Amino acid sequence: MRESAISRRIRDLEDETGAALFIRHKRGVTLTDAGRRFLTHARRALNEVDLAVKDVGAAGRVEHGVLRIGIFASLASGFLADLLRRYNDDHPGVRCVIVEGNPSDHIAAVRQHCMDVAFLTGTPEAAECDVEVFWQERVFVALPKDDDLTVRKRIAWSELRDRHFVVSEAGPGPEIHDYLVRYLSELGHHPSVERCPVSRDTLMQLVALGNGLTLTSEATTGATFPGVVFRPLATEPLPFCAVWSPRNDNPALRRLLSLTRTLSAQDSKAR
């Protein structure tokens, strides 16, 4: 700025405050007592602005922050586990909060910006949200270790038509129920499906006890459940997608979506 412009603005400031900030003389200017007090406050204000710029810049570079993630599948192994592990390695300052729940609850939370992103099965209807499929997983049958079907390398739907299934009342139990009904009904058979008020781990214990079979995604097979054997089902892979709000401006979310697309492309090439 020109010296004259600075002088004019200082005089405007003095008029606004009602106090002289400088004593002007031929050799220059000297701060008045009011000027020294004003300068102390001004330096503090500028330091706060500088800290604010640095803090926001760190968030923009994803050096710190919080990322709220809804999941609907196991994190034992698979694409999602690899994605979150890689993201944590790349952005150790970001705290990832993982929440399990039903797809409808996750979508509502994403729409209300209470959650940044949800990873769900299929391609759900999610008004006001973006939905993109990133990877697929094989469907597996969970069987007790002494079941006759454990000798199969792959199980056909026709081999399951007369079997009893157990699913959890919470997610993903209702989706597994609908999945079983859709495919087994095509064989002219109404499947026997029991809904149980238990967690996923307890459900696997029921399978081990011989109370029924259940279906699960490929990621779950990375965990060990005593007395349970997993065998792939001869059916098309199950698609998994991300759901997020296009109005969410969390930089940590943008980095996660970018990494998800990169790993998805690499996974596609590997297949």
PDB file of N, CA and C in Angstrom, residues 5-95:
ATOM      1  N   ALA A   5      -1.962   6.167   1.772  1.00  0.00           N
ATOM      2  CA  ALA A   5      -3.155   5.373   2.071  1.00  0.00           C
ATOM      3  C   ALA A   5      -3.109   4.846   3.500  1.00  0.00           C
ATOM      4  N   ILE A   6      -1.911   4.416   3.947  1.00  0.00           N
ATOM      5  CA  ILE A   6      -1.744   3.928   5.318  1.00  0.00           C
ATOM      6  C   ILE A   6      -2.041   5.052   6.307  1.00  0.00           C
ATOM      7  N   SER A   7      -1.486   6.238   6.029  1.00  0.00           N
ATOM      8  CA  SER A   7      -1.691   7.379   6.921  1.00  0.00           C
ATOM      9  C   SER A   7      -3.174   7.723   7.018  1.00  0.00           C
ATOM     10  N   ARG A   8      -3.865   7.665   5.879  1.00  0.00           N
ATOM     11  CA  ARG A   8      -5.278   8.007   5.873  1.00  0.00           C
ATOM     12  C   ARG A   8      -6.089   7.009   6.692  1.00  0.00           C
ATOM     13  N   ARG A   9      -5.764   5.726   6.576  1.00  0.00           N
ATOM     14  CA  ARG A   9      -6.502   4.703   7.318  1.00  0.00           C
ATOM     15  C   ARG A   9      -6.217   4.791   8.813  1.00  0.00           C
ATOM     16  N   ILE A  10      -4.980   5.150   9.175  1.00  0.00           N
ATOM     17  CA  ILE A  10      -4.660   5.331  10.588  1.00  0.00           C
ATOM     18  C   ILE A  10      -5.474   6.484  11.167  1.00  0.00           C
ATOM     19  N   ARG A  11      -5.575   7.568  10.411  1.00  0.00           N
ATOM     20  CA  ARG A  11      -6.364   8.702  10.884  1.00  0.00           C
ATOM     21  C   ARG A  11      -7.842   8.326  11.025  1.00  0.00           C
ATOM     22  N   ASP A  12      -8.356   7.506  10.075  1.00  0.00           N
ATOM     23  CA  ASP A  12      -9.740   7.029  10.186  1.00  0.00           C
ATOM     24  C   ASP A  12      -9.928   6.214  11.456  1.00  0.00           C
ATOM     25  N   LEU A  13      -8.924   5.379  11.761  1.00  0.00           N
ATOM     26  CA  LEU A  13      -8.975   4.550  12.966  1.00  0.00           C
ATOM     27  C   LEU A  13      -8.961   5.422  14.224  1.00  0.00           C
ATOM     28  N   GLU A  14      -8.113   6.477  14.196  1.00  0.00           N
ATOM     29  CA  GLU A  14      -8.068   7.387  15.344  1.00  0.00           C
ATOM     30  C   GLU A  14      -9.395   8.105  15.521  1.00  0.00           C
ATOM     31  N   ASP A  15     -10.021   8.488  14.422  1.00  0.00           N
ATOM     32  CA  ASP A  15     -11.329   9.142  14.509  1.00  0.00           C
ATOM     33  C   ASP A  15     -12.376   8.201  15.091  1.00  0.00           C
ATOM     34  N   GLU A  16     -12.290   6.910  14.691  1.00  0.00           N
ATOM     35  CA  GLU A  16     -13.271   5.930  15.167  1.00  0.00           C
ATOM     36  C   GLU A  16     -13.096   5.630  16.647  1.00  0.00           C
ATOM     37  N   THR A  17     -11.831   5.528  17.103  1.00  0.00           N
ATOM     38  CA  THR A  17     -11.567   5.212  18.505  1.00  0.00           C
ATOM     39  C   THR A  17     -11.646   6.438  19.395  1.00  0.00           C
ATOM     40  N   GLY A  18     -11.452   7.610  18.819  1.00  0.00           N
ATOM     41  CA  GLY A  18     -11.473   8.840  19.609  1.00  0.00           C
ATOM     42  C   GLY A  18     -10.196   9.077  20.376  1.00  0.00           C
ATOM     43  N   ALA A  19      -9.101   8.402  19.971  1.00  0.00           N
ATOM     44  CA  ALA A  19      -7.812   8.572  20.654  1.00  0.00           C
ATOM     45  C   ALA A  19      -6.697   8.615  19.619  1.00  0.00           C
ATOM     46  N   ALA A  20      -5.667   9.432  19.877  1.00  0.00           N
ATOM     47  CA  ALA A  20      -4.505   9.490  18.996  1.00  0.00           C
ATOM     48  C   ALA A  20      -3.626   8.278  19.244  1.00  0.00           C
ATOM     49  N   LEU A  21      -3.221   7.617  18.167  1.00  0.00           N
ATOM     50  CA  LEU A  21      -2.355   6.438  18.274  1.00  0.00           C
ATOM     51  C   LEU A  21      -0.891   6.799  18.100  1.00  0.00           C
ATOM     52  N   PHE A  22      -0.608   7.925  17.403  1.00  0.00           N
ATOM     53  CA  PHE A  22       0.768   8.348  17.151  1.00  0.00           C
ATOM     54  C   PHE A  22       0.927   9.841  17.483  1.00  0.00           C
ATOM     55  N   ILE A  23       2.146  10.181  17.927  1.00  0.00           N
ATOM     56  CA  ILE A  23       2.572  11.570  17.992  1.00  0.00           C
ATOM     57  C   ILE A  23       3.428  11.809  16.764  1.00  0.00           C
ATOM     58  N   ARG A  24       3.001  12.707  15.907  1.00  0.00           N
ATOM     59  CA  ARG A  24       3.687  12.943  14.648  1.00  0.00           C
ATOM     60  C   ARG A  24       4.655  14.128  14.791  1.00  0.00           C
ATOM     61  N   HIS A  25       5.870  13.947  14.281  1.00  0.00           N
ATOM     62  CA  HIS A  25       6.877  15.010  14.292  1.00  0.00           C
ATOM     63  C   HIS A  25       7.722  14.889  13.045  1.00  0.00           C
ATOM     64  N   LYS A  26       8.671  15.782  12.878  1.00  0.00           N
ATOM     65  CA  LYS A  26       9.449  15.830  11.641  1.00  0.00           C
ATOM     66  C   LYS A  26      10.280  14.571  11.428  1.00  0.00           C
ATOM     67  N   ARG A  27      10.741  13.953  12.502  1.00  0.00           N
ATOM     68  CA  ARG A  27      11.589  12.756  12.369  1.00  0.00           C
ATOM     69  C   ARG A  27      10.769  11.474  12.186  1.00  0.00           C
ATOM     70  N   GLY A  28       9.484  11.576  12.240  1.00  0.00           N
ATOM     71  CA  GLY A  28       8.632  10.398  12.068  1.00  0.00           C
ATOM     72  C   GLY A  28       7.455  10.427  13.010  1.00  0.00           C
ATOM     73  N   VAL A  29       7.168   9.264  13.630  1.00  0.00           N
ATOM     74  CA  VAL A  29       6.043   9.156  14.560  1.00  0.00           C
ATOM     75  C   VAL A  29       6.466   8.355  15.786  1.00  0.00           C
ATOM     76  N   THR A  30       5.767   8.606  16.890  1.00  0.00           N
ATOM     77  CA  THR A  30       6.007   7.874  18.135  1.00  0.00           C
ATOM     78  C   THR A  30       4.654   7.421  18.673  1.00  0.00           C
ATOM     79  N   LEU A  31       4.602   6.194  19.162  1.00  0.00           N
ATOM     80  CA  LEU A  31       3.348   5.680  19.712  1.00  0.00           C
ATOM     81  C   LEU A  31       2.954   6.448  20.965  1.00  0.00           C
ATOM     82  N   THR A  32       1.667   6.745  21.043  1.00  0.00           N
ATOM     83  CA  THR A  32       1.127   7.280  22.290  1.00  0.00           C
ATOM     84  C   THR A  32       0.859   6.109  23.236  1.00  0.00           C
ATOM     85  N   ASP A  33       0.452   6.398  24.478  1.00  0.00           N
ATOM     86  CA  ASP A  33       0.085   5.327  25.413  1.00  0.00           C
ATOM     87  C   ASP A  33      -1.081   4.519  24.851  1.00  0.00           C
ATOM     88  N   ALA A  34      -2.055   5.232  24.274  1.00  0.00           N
ATOM     89  CA  ALA A  34      -3.191   4.536  23.651  1.00  0.00           C
ATOM     90  C   ALA A  34      -2.725   3.699  22.469  1.00  0.00           C
ATOM     91  N   GLY A  35      -1.771   4.200  21.711  1.00  0.00           N
ATOM     92  CA  GLY A  35      -1.238   3.467  20.575  1.00  0.00           C
ATOM     93  C   GLY A  35      -0.550   2.181  20.992  1.00  0.00           C
ATOM     94  N   ARG A  36       0.228   2.256  22.134  1.00  0.00           N
ATOM     95  CA  ARG A  36       0.910   1.039  22.610  1.00  0.00           C
ATOM     96  C   ARG A  36      -0.108  -0.013  23.073  1.00  0.00           C
ATOM     97  N   ARG A  37      -1.160   0.439  23.729  1.00  0.00           N
ATOM     98  CA  ARG A  37      -2.197  -0.499  24.175  1.00  0.00           C
ATOM     99  C   ARG A  37      -2.916  -1.128  22.977  1.00  0.00           C
ATOM    100  N   PHE A  38      -3.221  -0.304  21.971  1.00  0.00           N
ATOM    101  CA  PHE A  38      -3.880  -0.812  20.764  1.00  0.00           C
ATOM    102  C   PHE A  38      -2.999  -1.821  20.045  1.00  0.00           C
ATOM    103  N   LEU A  39      -1.696  -1.537  19.977  1.00  0.00           N
ATOM    104  CA  LEU A  39      -0.766  -2.429  19.278  1.00  0.00           C
ATOM    105  C   LEU A  39      -0.707  -3.801  19.945  1.00  0.00           C
ATOM    106  N   THR A  40      -0.761  -3.829  21.288  1.00  0.00           N
ATOM    107  CA  THR A  40      -0.750  -5.114  22.011  1.00  0.00           C
ATOM    108  C   THR A  40      -1.939  -5.974  21.602  1.00  0.00           C
ATOM    109  N   HIS A  41      -3.113  -5.358  21.566  1.00  0.00           N
ATOM    110  CA  HIS A  41      -4.325  -6.106  21.175  1.00  0.00           C
ATOM    111  C   HIS A  41      -4.267  -6.505  19.697  1.00  0.00           C
ATOM    112  N   ALA A  42      -3.762  -5.596  18.858  1.00  0.00           N
ATOM    113  CA  ALA A  42      -3.702  -5.875  17.421  1.00  0.00           C
ATOM    114  C   ALA A  42      -2.798  -7.070  17.137  1.00  0.00           C
ATOM    115  N   ARG A  43      -1.657  -7.148  17.841  1.00  0.00           N
ATOM    116  CA  ARG A  43      -0.742  -8.285  17.626  1.00  0.00           C
ATOM    117  C   ARG A  43      -1.397  -9.596  18.045  1.00  0.00           C
ATOM    118  N   ARG A  44      -2.127  -9.552  19.163  1.00  0.00           N
ATOM    119  CA  ARG A  44      -2.832 -10.768  19.597  1.00  0.00           C
ATOM    120  C   ARG A  44      -3.855 -11.198  18.545  1.00  0.00           C
ATOM    121  N   ALA A  45      -4.579 -10.230  18.006  1.00  0.00           N
ATOM    122  CA  ALA A  45      -5.588 -10.548  16.991  1.00  0.00           C
ATOM    123  C   ALA A  45      -4.958 -11.148  15.752  1.00  0.00           C
ATOM    124  N   LEU A  46      -3.841 -10.572  15.304  1.00  0.00           N
ATOM    125  CA  LEU A  46      -3.168 -11.096  14.114  1.00  0.00           C
ATOM    126  C   LEU A  46      -2.620 -12.499  14.369  1.00  0.00           C
ATOM    127  N   ASN A  47      -2.120 -12.733  15.603  1.00  0.00           N
ATOM    128  CA  ASN A  47      -1.632 -14.079  15.936  1.00  0.00           C
ATOM    129  C   ASN A  47      -2.768 -15.096  15.891  1.00  0.00           C
ATOM    130  N   GLU A  48      -3.971 -14.711  16.372  1.00  0.00           N
ATOM    131  CA  GLU A  48      -5.120 -15.608  16.330  1.00  0.00           C
ATOM    132  C   GLU A  48      -5.524 -15.913  14.896  1.00  0.00           C
ATOM    133  N   VAL A  49      -5.505 -14.875  14.037  1.00  0.00           N
ATOM    134  CA  VAL A  49      -5.818 -15.087  12.624  1.00  0.00           C
ATOM    135  C   VAL A  49      -4.810 -16.044  11.992  1.00  0.00           C
ATOM    136  N   ASP A  50      -3.524 -15.871  12.341  1.00  0.00           N
ATOM    137  CA  ASP A  50      -2.480 -16.744  11.806  1.00  0.00           C
ATOM    138  C   ASP A  50      -2.694 -18.181  12.256  1.00  0.00           C
ATOM    139  N   LEU A  51      -3.043 -18.363  13.550  1.00  0.00           N
ATOM    140  CA  LEU A  51      -3.312 -19.706  14.051  1.00  0.00           C
ATOM    141  C   LEU A  51      -4.532 -20.319  13.367  1.00  0.00           C
ATOM    142  N   ALA A  52      -5.556 -19.467  13.121  1.00  0.00           N
ATOM    143  CA  ALA A  52      -6.761 -19.963  12.446  1.00  0.00           C
ATOM    144  C   ALA A  52      -6.442 -20.447  11.041  1.00  0.00           C
ATOM    145  N   VAL A  53      -5.606 -19.700  10.320  1.00  0.00           N
ATOM    146  CA  VAL A  53      -5.209 -20.086   8.959  1.00  0.00           C
ATOM    147  C   VAL A  53      -4.446 -21.405   8.990  1.00  0.00           C
ATOM    148  N   LYS A  54      -3.530 -21.539   9.943  1.00  0.00           N
ATOM    149  CA  LYS A  54      -2.754 -22.779  10.049  1.00  0.00           C
ATOM    150  C   LYS A  54      -3.640 -23.955  10.421  1.00  0.00           C
ATOM    151  N   ASP A  55      -4.598 -23.723  11.335  1.00  0.00           N
ATOM    152  CA  ASP A  55      -5.483 -24.796  11.777  1.00  0.00           C
ATOM    153  C   ASP A  55      -6.370 -25.274  10.637  1.00  0.00           C
ATOM    154  N   VAL A  56      -6.980 -24.329   9.919  1.00  0.00           N
ATOM    155  CA  VAL A  56      -7.834 -24.691   8.788  1.00  0.00           C
ATOM    156  C   VAL A  56      -7.013 -25.346   7.684  1.00  0.00           C
ATOM    157  N   GLY A  57      -5.788 -24.851   7.479  1.00  0.00           N
ATOM    158  CA  GLY A  57      -4.921 -25.460   6.471  1.00  0.00           C
ATOM    159  C   GLY A  57      -4.574 -26.893   6.802  1.00  0.00           C
ATOM    160  N   ALA A  58      -4.362 -27.168   8.105  1.00  0.00           N
ATOM    161  CA  ALA A  58      -4.064 -28.541   8.527  1.00  0.00           C
ATOM    162  C   ALA A  58      -5.259 -29.451   8.284  1.00  0.00           C
ATOM    163  N   ALA A  59      -6.463 -28.910   8.527  1.00  0.00           N
ATOM    164  CA  ALA A  59      -7.670 -29.708   8.263  1.00  0.00           C
ATOM    165  C   ALA A  59      -7.813 -29.978   6.771  1.00  0.00           C
ATOM    166  N   GLY A  60      -7.513 -28.954   5.968  1.00  0.00           N
ATOM    167  CA  GLY A  60      -7.599 -29.126   4.516  1.00  0.00           C
ATOM    168  C   GLY A  60      -6.600 -30.137   3.994  1.00  0.00           C
ATOM    169  N   ARG A  61      -5.442 -30.216   4.660  1.00  0.00           N
ATOM    170  CA  ARG A  61      -4.423 -31.216   4.276  1.00  0.00           C
ATOM    171  C   ARG A  61      -4.677 -32.550   4.959  1.00  0.00           C
ATOM    172  N   VAL A  62      -5.772 -32.636   5.722  1.00  0.00           N
ATOM    173  CA  VAL A  62      -6.182 -33.842   6.455  1.00  0.00           C
ATOM    174  C   VAL A  62      -5.075 -34.294   7.394  1.00  0.00           C
ATOM    175  N   GLU A  63      -4.487 -33.335   8.100  1.00  0.00           N
ATOM    176  CA  GLU A  63      -3.506 -33.678   9.128  1.00  0.00           C
ATOM    177  C   GLU A  63      -4.206 -34.064  10.419  1.00  0.00           C
ATOM    178  N   HIS A  64      -5.441 -33.611  10.591  1.00  0.00           N
ATOM    179  CA  HIS A  64      -6.243 -34.009  11.744  1.00  0.00           C
ATOM    180  C   HIS A  64      -7.711 -33.871  11.367  1.00  0.00           C
ATOM    181  N   GLY A  65      -8.582 -34.391  12.222  1.00  0.00           N
ATOM    182  CA  GLY A  65     -10.012 -34.328  11.952  1.00  0.00           C
ATOM    183  C   GLY A  65     -10.713 -35.588  12.427  1.00  0.00           C
ATOM    184  N   VAL A  66     -11.998 -35.670  12.140  1.00  0.00           N
ATOM    185  CA  VAL A  66     -12.820 -36.820  12.523  1.00  0.00           C
ATOM    186  C   VAL A  66     -13.597 -37.282  11.294  1.00  0.00           C
ATOM    187  N   LEU A  67     -13.641 -38.587  11.086  1.00  0.00           N
ATOM    188  CA  LEU A  67     -14.381 -39.172   9.972  1.00  0.00           C
ATOM    189  C   LEU A  67     -15.330 -40.218  10.546  1.00  0.00           C
ATOM    190  N   ARG A  68     -16.637 -39.993  10.369  1.00  0.00           N
ATOM    191  CA  ARG A  68     -17.658 -40.887  10.922  1.00  0.00           C
ATOM    192  C   ARG A  68     -18.139 -41.831   9.823  1.00  0.00           C
ATOM    193  N   ILE A  69     -17.918 -43.133  10.034  1.00  0.00           N
ATOM    194  CA  ILE A  69     -18.139 -44.137   8.993  1.00  0.00           C
ATOM    195  C   ILE A  69     -19.150 -45.175   9.462  1.00  0.00           C
ATOM    196  N   GLY A  70     -20.202 -45.368   8.673  1.00  0.00           N
ATOM    197  CA  GLY A  70     -21.166 -46.413   8.963  1.00  0.00           C
ATOM    198  C   GLY A  70     -20.841 -47.657   8.153  1.00  0.00           C
ATOM    199  N   ILE A  71     -20.901 -48.815   8.787  1.00  0.00           N
ATOM    200  CA  ILE A  71     -20.598 -50.065   8.088  1.00  0.00           C
ATOM    201  C   ILE A  71     -21.751 -51.040   8.260  1.00  0.00           C
ATOM    202  N   PHE A  72     -21.805 -51.964   7.313  1.00  0.00           N
ATOM    203  CA  PHE A  72     -22.865 -52.964   7.298  1.00  0.00           C
ATOM    204  C   PHE A  72     -22.274 -54.356   7.131  1.00  0.00           C
ATOM    205  N   ALA A  73     -20.958 -54.434   7.073  1.00  0.00           N
ATOM    206  CA  ALA A  73     -20.290 -55.715   6.836  1.00  0.00           C
ATOM    207  C   ALA A  73     -19.159 -55.876   7.831  1.00  0.00           C
ATOM    208  N   SER A  74     -18.613 -57.053   7.892  1.00  0.00           N
ATOM    209  CA  SER A  74     -17.517 -57.328   8.807  1.00  0.00           C
ATOM    210  C   SER A  74     -16.247 -56.614   8.356  1.00  0.00           C
ATOM    211  N   LEU A  75     -15.426 -56.232   9.345  1.00  0.00           N
ATOM    212  CA  LEU A  75     -14.115 -55.650   9.050  1.00  0.00           C
ATOM    213  C   LEU A  75     -13.001 -56.675   9.229  1.00  0.00           C
ATOM    214  N   ALA A  76     -13.376 -57.968   9.293  1.00  0.00           N
ATOM    215  CA  ALA A  76     -12.363 -58.994   9.526  1.00  0.00           C
ATOM    216  C   ALA A  76     -11.332 -59.026   8.402  1.00  0.00           C
ATOM    217  N   SER A  77     -11.773 -58.845   7.175  1.00  0.00           N
ATOM    218  CA  SER A  77     -10.849 -58.874   6.036  1.00  0.00           C
ATOM    219  C   SER A  77     -11.557 -58.236   4.851  1.00  0.00           C
ATOM    220  N   GLY A  78     -10.910 -58.288   3.687  1.00  0.00           N
ATOM    221  CA  GLY A  78     -11.544 -57.804   2.478  1.00  0.00           C
ATOM    222  C   GLY A  78     -11.243 -56.356   2.156  1.00  0.00           C
ATOM    223  N   PHE A  79     -11.950 -55.853   1.145  1.00  0.00           N
ATOM    224  CA  PHE A  79     -11.689 -54.519   0.602  1.00  0.00           C
ATOM    225  C   PHE A  79     -11.831 -53.426   1.652  1.00  0.00           C
ATOM    226  N   LEU A  80     -12.915 -53.460   2.427  1.00  0.00           N
ATOM    227  CA  LEU A  80     -13.170 -52.393   3.394  1.00  0.00           C
ATOM    228  C   LEU A  80     -12.106 -52.364   4.484  1.00  0.00           C
ATOM    229  N   ALA A  81     -11.699 -53.531   4.957  1.00  0.00           N
ATOM    230  CA  ALA A  81     -10.643 -53.580   5.975  1.00  0.00           C
ATOM    231  C   ALA A  81      -9.337 -53.018   5.423  1.00  0.00           C
ATOM    232  N   ASP A  82      -9.000 -53.390   4.189  1.00  0.00           N
ATOM    233  CA  ASP A  82      -7.775 -52.873   3.556  1.00  0.00           C
ATOM    234  C   ASP A  82      -7.854 -51.360   3.361  1.00  0.00           C
ATOM    235  N   LEU A  83      -9.041 -50.879   2.963  1.00  0.00           N
ATOM    236  CA  LEU A  83      -9.226 -49.442   2.731  1.00  0.00           C
ATOM    237  C   LEU A  83      -8.993 -48.647   4.014  1.00  0.00           C
ATOM    238  N   LEU A  84      -9.630 -49.058   5.099  1.00  0.00           N
ATOM    239  CA  LEU A  84      -9.505 -48.314   6.353  1.00  0.00           C
ATOM    240  C   LEU A  84      -8.100 -48.412   6.935  1.00  0.00           C
ATOM    241  N   ARG A  85      -7.459 -49.558   6.730  1.00  0.00           N
ATOM    242  CA  ARG A  85      -6.069 -49.701   7.195  1.00  0.00           C
ATOM    243  C   ARG A  85      -5.156 -48.757   6.435  1.00  0.00           C
ATOM    244  N   ARG A  86      -5.340 -48.684   5.126  1.00  0.00           N
ATOM    245  CA  ARG A  86      -4.525 -47.787   4.303  1.00  0.00           C
ATOM    246  C   ARG A  86      -4.799 -46.324   4.649  1.00  0.00           C
ATOM    247  N   TYR A  87      -6.072 -45.999   4.871  1.00  0.00           N
ATOM    248  CA  TYR A  87      -6.423 -44.615   5.200  1.00  0.00           C
ATOM    249  C   TYR A  87      -5.798 -44.210   6.530  1.00  0.00           C
ATOM    250  N   ASN A  88      -5.852 -45.084   7.517  1.00  0.00           N
ATOM    251  CA  ASN A  88      -5.245 -44.787   8.812  1.00  0.00           C
ATOM    252  C   ASN A  88      -3.741 -44.591   8.694  1.00  0.00           C
ATOM    253  N   ASP A  89      -3.107 -45.365   7.832  1.00  0.00           N
ATOM    254  CA  ASP A  89      -1.658 -45.214   7.620  1.00  0.00           C
ATOM    255  C   ASP A  89      -1.342 -43.872   6.960  1.00  0.00           C
ATOM    256  N   ASP A  90      -2.182 -43.474   5.995  1.00  0.00           N
ATOM    257  CA  ASP A  90      -1.935 -42.224   5.259  1.00  0.00           C
ATOM    258  C   ASP A  90      -2.307 -40.986   6.070  1.00  0.00           C
ATOM    259  N   HIS A  91      -3.299 -41.114   6.964  1.00  0.00           N
ATOM    260  CA  HIS A  91      -3.792 -39.961   7.716  1.00  0.00           C
ATOM    261  C   HIS A  91      -3.911 -40.322   9.205  1.00  0.00           C
ATOM    262  N   PRO A  92      -2.791 -40.493   9.881  1.00  0.00           N
ATOM    263  CA  PRO A  92      -2.826 -40.914  11.291  1.00  0.00           C
ATOM    264  C   PRO A  92      -3.472 -39.890  12.223  1.00  0.00           C
ATOM    265  N   GLY A  93      -3.552 -38.625  11.795  1.00  0.00           N
ATOM    266  CA  GLY A  93      -4.158 -37.602  12.637  1.00  0.00           C
ATOM    267  C   GLY A  93      -5.663 -37.568  12.575  1.00  0.00           C
ATOM    268  N   VAL A  94      -6.270 -38.339  11.659  1.00  0.00           N
ATOM    269  CA  VAL A  94      -7.728 -38.371  11.527  1.00  0.00           C
ATOM    270  C   VAL A  94      -8.282 -39.523  12.368  1.00  0.00           C
ATOM    271  N   ARG A  95      -9.243 -39.204  13.220  1.00  0.00           N
ATOM    272  CA  ARG A  95      -9.868 -40.241  14.056  1.00  0.00           C
ATOM    273  C   ARG A  95     -11.090 -40.790  13.328  1.00  0.00           C
TER     274      ARG A  95
END
